[in-house]
Every structure is written in C-alpha cells, then in structure tokens.
Amino acid sequence: MDRSEKHVFVIASCLMLVFMSAVVYSVVGLGIGLPTCNTSVQPFTQGSLVERSPGRYEVQYVARMWAFEPATIEVPAGSTLDIYLTSVDVVHGFEVLGTNLNLMAVPGAVNNMQLTLKEPGEYRIICHEYCGIMHQNMNAVIKVTRS
Ligand code: CUA
C-alpha cells in the first residue's frame, strides 16, 4: 500500500465512523425511531384500536385500495401509539403528516413503529406510494383530544 492508498483508506474509514455516529445519534439522541418489519407477526385483515394501558394504544392499520382501516381514531393528547401496518392488496405508503412516522404497507408483512402525539389536533395520514387511480384520495385521520 502506498501513501495515497493509505490516505484514501483513512478518509473512507473516518467517513464510515461519521455516518455510523449520525445514525446512532438520531436513534438515541433525537429519539427518531426506525421502522421494524415483523416477519413473525401474522398479517391481519381487519383494522383495530386497543387501549393496552392508560395512554398506551395498539393500532392495527389495514391498507387496501383505496382506504385505510380504521379511517378515524381518537386518542387523548400525550398518548403513545404502537402502530402495526399491513396491506391486503398492493404496496401502499403510510405517512402521518406533521410527524416523522413514515411506513410502507406491504402485502404479507407487518411493519411497526411507535408514535407519541403530545399536541391536540387532527393528524392526517396519507398514502405516498402510487397504488391506482384513487391513490390521491387514500387517507385517514388521527384525532388527538385534550387530555
Ligand atoms: Cu394507497 Cu397510494
């Protein structure tokens, strides 16, 4: 290895460290969750909302052309939602506007992410993956009431 090769190697290694630190910082420091794909969870075909404990909800979202189920849920401010998402037909997107929750609804798989909603209001969910002629009308809402 000559000198310039060593330089390239050192610079590349430093960059890898910087990138890895950025990922660790965003997860641990900023609390930005990463989506998880649960291959062991049986895909479901019906949407549901269950309160597991005070302020802690489990929501099972089903995406299908061209709606999400449940279409509307209501929870008090400060609630934490464990969101499970699947699709019964094609691939859909799932973004809760105004938050950093962004998932893909994949047939045969269940993706999951946690969301805490502190501010009261209406949070719209949109499909961000083109899924057919009514794609632009595919949405749902989370109503957050004052606790
Ligand atoms: Cu579902 Cu676009």
PDB file of C-alpha atoms and ligand atoms in Angstrom:
ATOM      1  CA  MET A   1       0.000   0.000   0.000  1.00  0.00           C
ATOM      2  CA  ASP A   2       1.499   3.361  -0.985  1.00  0.00           C
ATOM      3  CA  ARG A   3       0.921   6.670   0.788  1.00  0.00           C
ATOM      4  CA  SER A   4      -2.075   7.853  -1.269  1.00  0.00           C
ATOM      5  CA  GLU A   5      -3.807   4.479  -0.850  1.00  0.00           C
ATOM      6  CA  LYS A   6      -3.351   4.810   2.911  1.00  0.00           C
ATOM      7  CA  HIS A   7      -4.864   8.310   2.782  1.00  0.00           C
ATOM      8  CA  VAL A   8      -7.916   7.064   0.906  1.00  0.00           C
ATOM      9  CA  PHE A   9      -8.307   4.190   3.367  1.00  0.00           C
ATOM     10  CA  VAL A  10      -8.105   6.515   6.393  1.00  0.00           C
ATOM     11  CA  ILE A  11     -10.530   9.048   4.899  1.00  0.00           C
ATOM     12  CA  ALA A  12     -13.043   6.311   3.968  1.00  0.00           C
ATOM     13  CA  SER A  13     -12.823   4.811   7.461  1.00  0.00           C
ATOM     14  CA  CYS A  14     -13.387   8.224   9.071  1.00  0.00           C
ATOM     15  CA  LEU A  15     -16.430   8.833   6.849  1.00  0.00           C
ATOM     16  CA  MET A  16     -17.897   5.464   7.865  1.00  0.00           C
ATOM     17  CA  LEU A  17     -17.443   6.434  11.524  1.00  0.00           C
ATOM     18  CA  VAL A  18     -19.175   9.786  10.913  1.00  0.00           C
ATOM     19  CA  PHE A  19     -22.130   8.096   9.176  1.00  0.00           C
ATOM     20  CA  MET A  20     -22.470   5.432  11.867  1.00  0.00           C
ATOM     21  CA  SER A  21     -22.341   8.095  14.602  1.00  0.00           C
ATOM     22  CA  ALA A  22     -25.054  10.100  12.804  1.00  0.00           C
ATOM     23  CA  VAL A  23     -27.340   7.035  12.748  1.00  0.00           C
ATOM     24  CA  VAL A  24     -26.693   6.232  16.427  1.00  0.00           C
ATOM     25  CA  TYR A  25     -27.198   9.902  17.390  1.00  0.00           C
ATOM     26  CA  SER A  26     -30.532  10.164  15.537  1.00  0.00           C
ATOM     27  CA  VAL A  27     -31.842   6.983  17.178  1.00  0.00           C
ATOM     28  CA  VAL A  28     -30.514   7.513  20.727  1.00  0.00           C
ATOM     29  CA  GLY A  29     -30.061  11.296  20.938  1.00  0.00           C
ATOM     30  CA  LEU A  30     -33.003  12.549  18.889  1.00  0.00           C
ATOM     31  CA  GLY A  31     -35.280   9.597  19.607  1.00  0.00           C
ATOM     32  CA  ILE A  32     -36.113   9.048  15.942  1.00  0.00           C
ATOM     33  CA  GLY A  33     -37.465   5.532  15.681  1.00  0.00           C
ATOM     34  CA  LEU A  34     -36.610   3.177  12.869  1.00  0.00           C
ATOM     35  CA  PRO A  35     -39.387   1.167  11.242  1.00  0.00           C
ATOM     36  CA  THR A  36     -39.371  -2.511  12.093  1.00  0.00           C
ATOM     37  CA  CYS A  37     -40.544  -5.317   9.862  1.00  0.00           C
ATOM     38  CA  ASN A  38     -42.065  -8.093  11.963  1.00  0.00           C
ATOM     39  CA  THR A  39     -41.729 -11.279   9.988  1.00  0.00           C
ATOM     40  CA  SER A  40     -43.083 -13.310  12.918  1.00  0.00           C
ATOM     41  CA  VAL A  41     -46.378 -11.399  13.201  1.00  0.00           C
ATOM     42  CA  GLN A  42     -49.309 -12.910  11.324  1.00  0.00           C
ATOM     43  CA  PRO A  43     -50.720 -10.335   8.887  1.00  0.00           C
ATOM     44  CA  PHE A  44     -54.237  -9.267   9.884  1.00  0.00           C
ATOM     45  CA  THR A  45     -57.167  -8.324   7.628  1.00  0.00           C
ATOM     46  CA  GLN A  46     -59.146  -6.001   9.917  1.00  0.00           C
ATOM     47  CA  GLY A  47     -58.162  -2.710  11.450  1.00  0.00           C
ATOM     48  CA  SER A  48     -58.450  -2.204  15.200  1.00  0.00           C
ATOM     49  CA  LEU A  49     -57.647   0.126  18.074  1.00  0.00           C
ATOM     50  CA  VAL A  50     -56.989  -1.337  21.527  1.00  0.00           C
ATOM     51  CA  GLU A  51     -56.028   0.546  24.683  1.00  0.00           C
ATOM     52  CA  ARG A  52     -53.339  -1.613  26.282  1.00  0.00           C
ATOM     53  CA  SER A  53     -52.881   0.606  29.340  1.00  0.00           C
ATOM     54  CA  PRO A  54     -53.761   4.237  30.173  1.00  0.00           C
ATOM     55  CA  GLY A  55     -52.355   6.381  27.357  1.00  0.00           C
ATOM     56  CA  ARG A  56     -50.893   3.407  25.507  1.00  0.00           C
ATOM     57  CA  TYR A  57     -52.667   2.186  22.384  1.00  0.00           C
ATOM     58  CA  GLU A  58     -52.112  -0.526  19.828  1.00  0.00           C
ATOM     59  CA  VAL A  59     -53.451   0.308  16.390  1.00  0.00           C
ATOM     60  CA  GLN A  60     -53.651  -2.235  13.612  1.00  0.00           C
ATOM     61  CA  TYR A  61     -53.972  -0.488  10.269  1.00  0.00           C
ATOM     62  CA  VAL A  62     -55.015  -2.312   7.134  1.00  0.00           C
ATOM     63  CA  ALA A  63     -54.314  -0.608   3.808  1.00  0.00           C
ATOM     64  CA  ARG A  64     -56.366  -1.523   0.765  1.00  0.00           C
ATOM     65  CA  MET A  65     -57.268   0.196  -2.486  1.00  0.00           C
ATOM     66  CA  TRP A  66     -58.116   2.970  -1.590  1.00  0.00           C
ATOM     67  CA  ALA A  67     -58.593   3.403   2.124  1.00  0.00           C
ATOM     68  CA  PHE A  68     -57.024   2.787   5.498  1.00  0.00           C
ATOM     69  CA  GLU A  69     -58.883   0.926   8.224  1.00  0.00           C
ATOM     70  CA  PRO A  70     -59.579   2.270  10.811  1.00  0.00           C
ATOM     71  CA  ALA A  71     -60.272   5.508   8.908  1.00  0.00           C
ATOM     72  CA  THR A  72     -60.576   7.618  12.055  1.00  0.00           C
ATOM     73  CA  ILE A  73     -59.319   7.063  15.586  1.00  0.00           C
ATOM     74  CA  GLU A  74     -59.460   9.330  18.600  1.00  0.00           C
ATOM     75  CA  VAL A  75     -56.944   9.353  21.452  1.00  0.00           C
ATOM     76  CA  PRO A  76     -56.121  11.839  24.227  1.00  0.00           C
ATOM     77  CA  ALA A  77     -53.071  14.099  23.942  1.00  0.00           C
ATOM     78  CA  GLY A  78     -49.859  12.530  25.210  1.00  0.00           C
ATOM     79  CA  SER A  79     -50.832   9.058  24.032  1.00  0.00           C
ATOM     80  CA  THR A  80     -48.308   6.632  22.650  1.00  0.00           C
ATOM     81  CA  LEU A  81     -49.447   4.524  19.721  1.00  0.00           C
ATOM     82  CA  ASP A  82     -47.865   1.261  18.679  1.00  0.00           C
ATOM     83  CA  ILE A  83     -48.779   1.229  15.023  1.00  0.00           C
ATOM     84  CA  TYR A  84     -48.891  -2.036  13.098  1.00  0.00           C
ATOM     85  CA  LEU A  85     -49.468  -1.799   9.372  1.00  0.00           C
ATOM     86  CA  THR A  86     -50.135  -4.264   6.606  1.00  0.00           C
ATOM     87  CA  SER A  87     -51.765  -4.316   3.190  1.00  0.00           C
ATOM     88  CA  VAL A  88     -54.244  -6.766   1.728  1.00  0.00           C
ATOM     89  CA  ASP A  89     -53.588  -5.925  -1.934  1.00  0.00           C
ATOM     90  CA  VAL A  90     -50.718  -3.831  -3.272  1.00  0.00           C
ATOM     91  CA  VAL A  91     -47.933  -1.771  -1.708  1.00  0.00           C
ATOM     92  CA  HIS A  92     -49.170   1.461  -0.111  1.00  0.00           C
ATOM     93  CA  GLY A  93     -47.437   4.292   1.704  1.00  0.00           C
ATOM     94  CA  PHE A  94     -48.354   5.496   5.187  1.00  0.00           C
ATOM     95  CA  GLU A  95     -47.274   8.902   6.412  1.00  0.00           C
ATOM     96  CA  VAL A  96     -48.657  10.729   9.433  1.00  0.00           C
ATOM     97  CA  LEU A  97     -48.338  14.369   8.399  1.00  0.00           C
ATOM     98  CA  GLY A  98     -46.556  16.626  10.878  1.00  0.00           C
ATOM     99  CA  THR A  99     -44.666  13.703  12.460  1.00  0.00           C
ATOM    100  CA  ASN A 100     -41.681  11.616  11.451  1.00  0.00           C
ATOM    101  CA  LEU A 101     -43.775   8.464  11.082  1.00  0.00           C
ATOM    102  CA  ASN A 102     -43.425   7.081   7.592  1.00  0.00           C
ATOM    103  CA  LEU A 103     -44.010   3.431   6.761  1.00  0.00           C
ATOM    104  CA  MET A 104     -44.733   1.182   3.815  1.00  0.00           C
ATOM    105  CA  ALA A 105     -47.767  -1.117   3.829  1.00  0.00           C
ATOM    106  CA  VAL A 106     -46.562  -4.350   2.259  1.00  0.00           C
ATOM    107  CA  PRO A 107     -48.830  -7.329   1.486  1.00  0.00           C
ATOM    108  CA  GLY A 108     -47.913 -10.344   3.612  1.00  0.00           C
ATOM    109  CA  ALA A 109     -45.750  -8.336   6.007  1.00  0.00           C
ATOM    110  CA  VAL A 110     -46.389  -6.268   9.127  1.00  0.00           C
ATOM    111  CA  ASN A 111     -44.396  -3.087   9.676  1.00  0.00           C
ATOM    112  CA  ASN A 112     -44.426  -1.346  13.001  1.00  0.00           C
ATOM    113  CA  MET A 113     -43.390   1.951  14.533  1.00  0.00           C
ATOM    114  CA  GLN A 114     -44.183   3.887  17.685  1.00  0.00           C
ATOM    115  CA  LEU A 115     -45.715   7.358  17.698  1.00  0.00           C
ATOM    116  CA  THR A 116     -46.313   9.725  20.614  1.00  0.00           C
ATOM    117  CA  LEU A 117     -48.743  12.594  19.972  1.00  0.00           C
ATOM    118  CA  LYS A 118     -48.376  15.389  22.521  1.00  0.00           C
ATOM    119  CA  GLU A 119     -50.294  18.198  20.799  1.00  0.00           C
ATOM    120  CA  PRO A 120     -54.090  18.066  20.373  1.00  0.00           C
ATOM    121  CA  GLY A 121     -55.340  18.320  16.817  1.00  0.00           C
ATOM    122  CA  GLU A 122     -56.093  16.314  13.713  1.00  0.00           C
ATOM    123  CA  TYR A 123     -53.237  14.379  12.173  1.00  0.00           C
ATOM    124  CA  ARG A 124     -53.846  13.320   8.615  1.00  0.00           C
ATOM    125  CA  ILE A 125     -52.481  10.060   7.258  1.00  0.00           C
ATOM    126  CA  ILE A 126     -51.786   9.886   3.545  1.00  0.00           C
ATOM    127  CA  CYS A 127     -50.744   7.169   1.134  1.00  0.00           C
ATOM    128  CA  HIS A 128     -47.496   8.247  -0.510  1.00  0.00           C
ATOM    129  CA  GLU A 129     -46.979   5.299  -2.852  1.00  0.00           C
ATOM    130  CA  TYR A 130     -48.882   5.311  -6.133  1.00  0.00           C
ATOM    131  CA  CYS A 131     -51.417   2.481  -5.863  1.00  0.00           C
ATOM    132  CA  GLY A 132     -54.016   3.047  -8.578  1.00  0.00           C
ATOM    133  CA  ILE A 133     -56.483   5.588  -9.917  1.00  0.00           C
ATOM    134  CA  MET A 134     -57.858   6.658  -6.490  1.00  0.00           C
ATOM    135  CA  HIS A 135     -54.435   6.856  -4.834  1.00  0.00           C
ATOM    136  CA  GLN A 136     -54.758  10.584  -4.149  1.00  0.00           C
ATOM    137  CA  ASN A 137     -57.960  10.020  -2.128  1.00  0.00           C
ATOM    138  CA  MET A 138     -56.438   7.415   0.163  1.00  0.00           C
ATOM    139  CA  ASN A 139     -56.192   8.877   3.640  1.00  0.00           C
ATOM    140  CA  ALA A 140     -57.197   8.554   7.292  1.00  0.00           C
ATOM    141  CA  VAL A 141     -57.081  10.713  10.396  1.00  0.00           C
ATOM    142  CA  ILE A 142     -55.924  10.527  13.994  1.00  0.00           C
ATOM    143  CA  LYS A 143     -57.875  12.901  16.255  1.00  0.00           C
ATOM    144  CA  VAL A 144     -55.963  13.908  19.340  1.00  0.00           C
ATOM    145  CA  THR A 145     -58.189  15.383  22.047  1.00  0.00           C
ATOM    146  CA  ARG A 146     -57.144  17.422  25.078  1.00  0.00           C
ATOM    147  CA  SER A 147     -56.357  15.024  27.874  1.00  0.00           C
TER     148      SER A 147
HETATM  149 CU1  CUA B   1     -52.517   3.583  -1.455  1.00  0.00          CU
HETATM  150 CU2  CUA B   1     -51.482   5.198  -2.832  1.00  0.00          CU
END
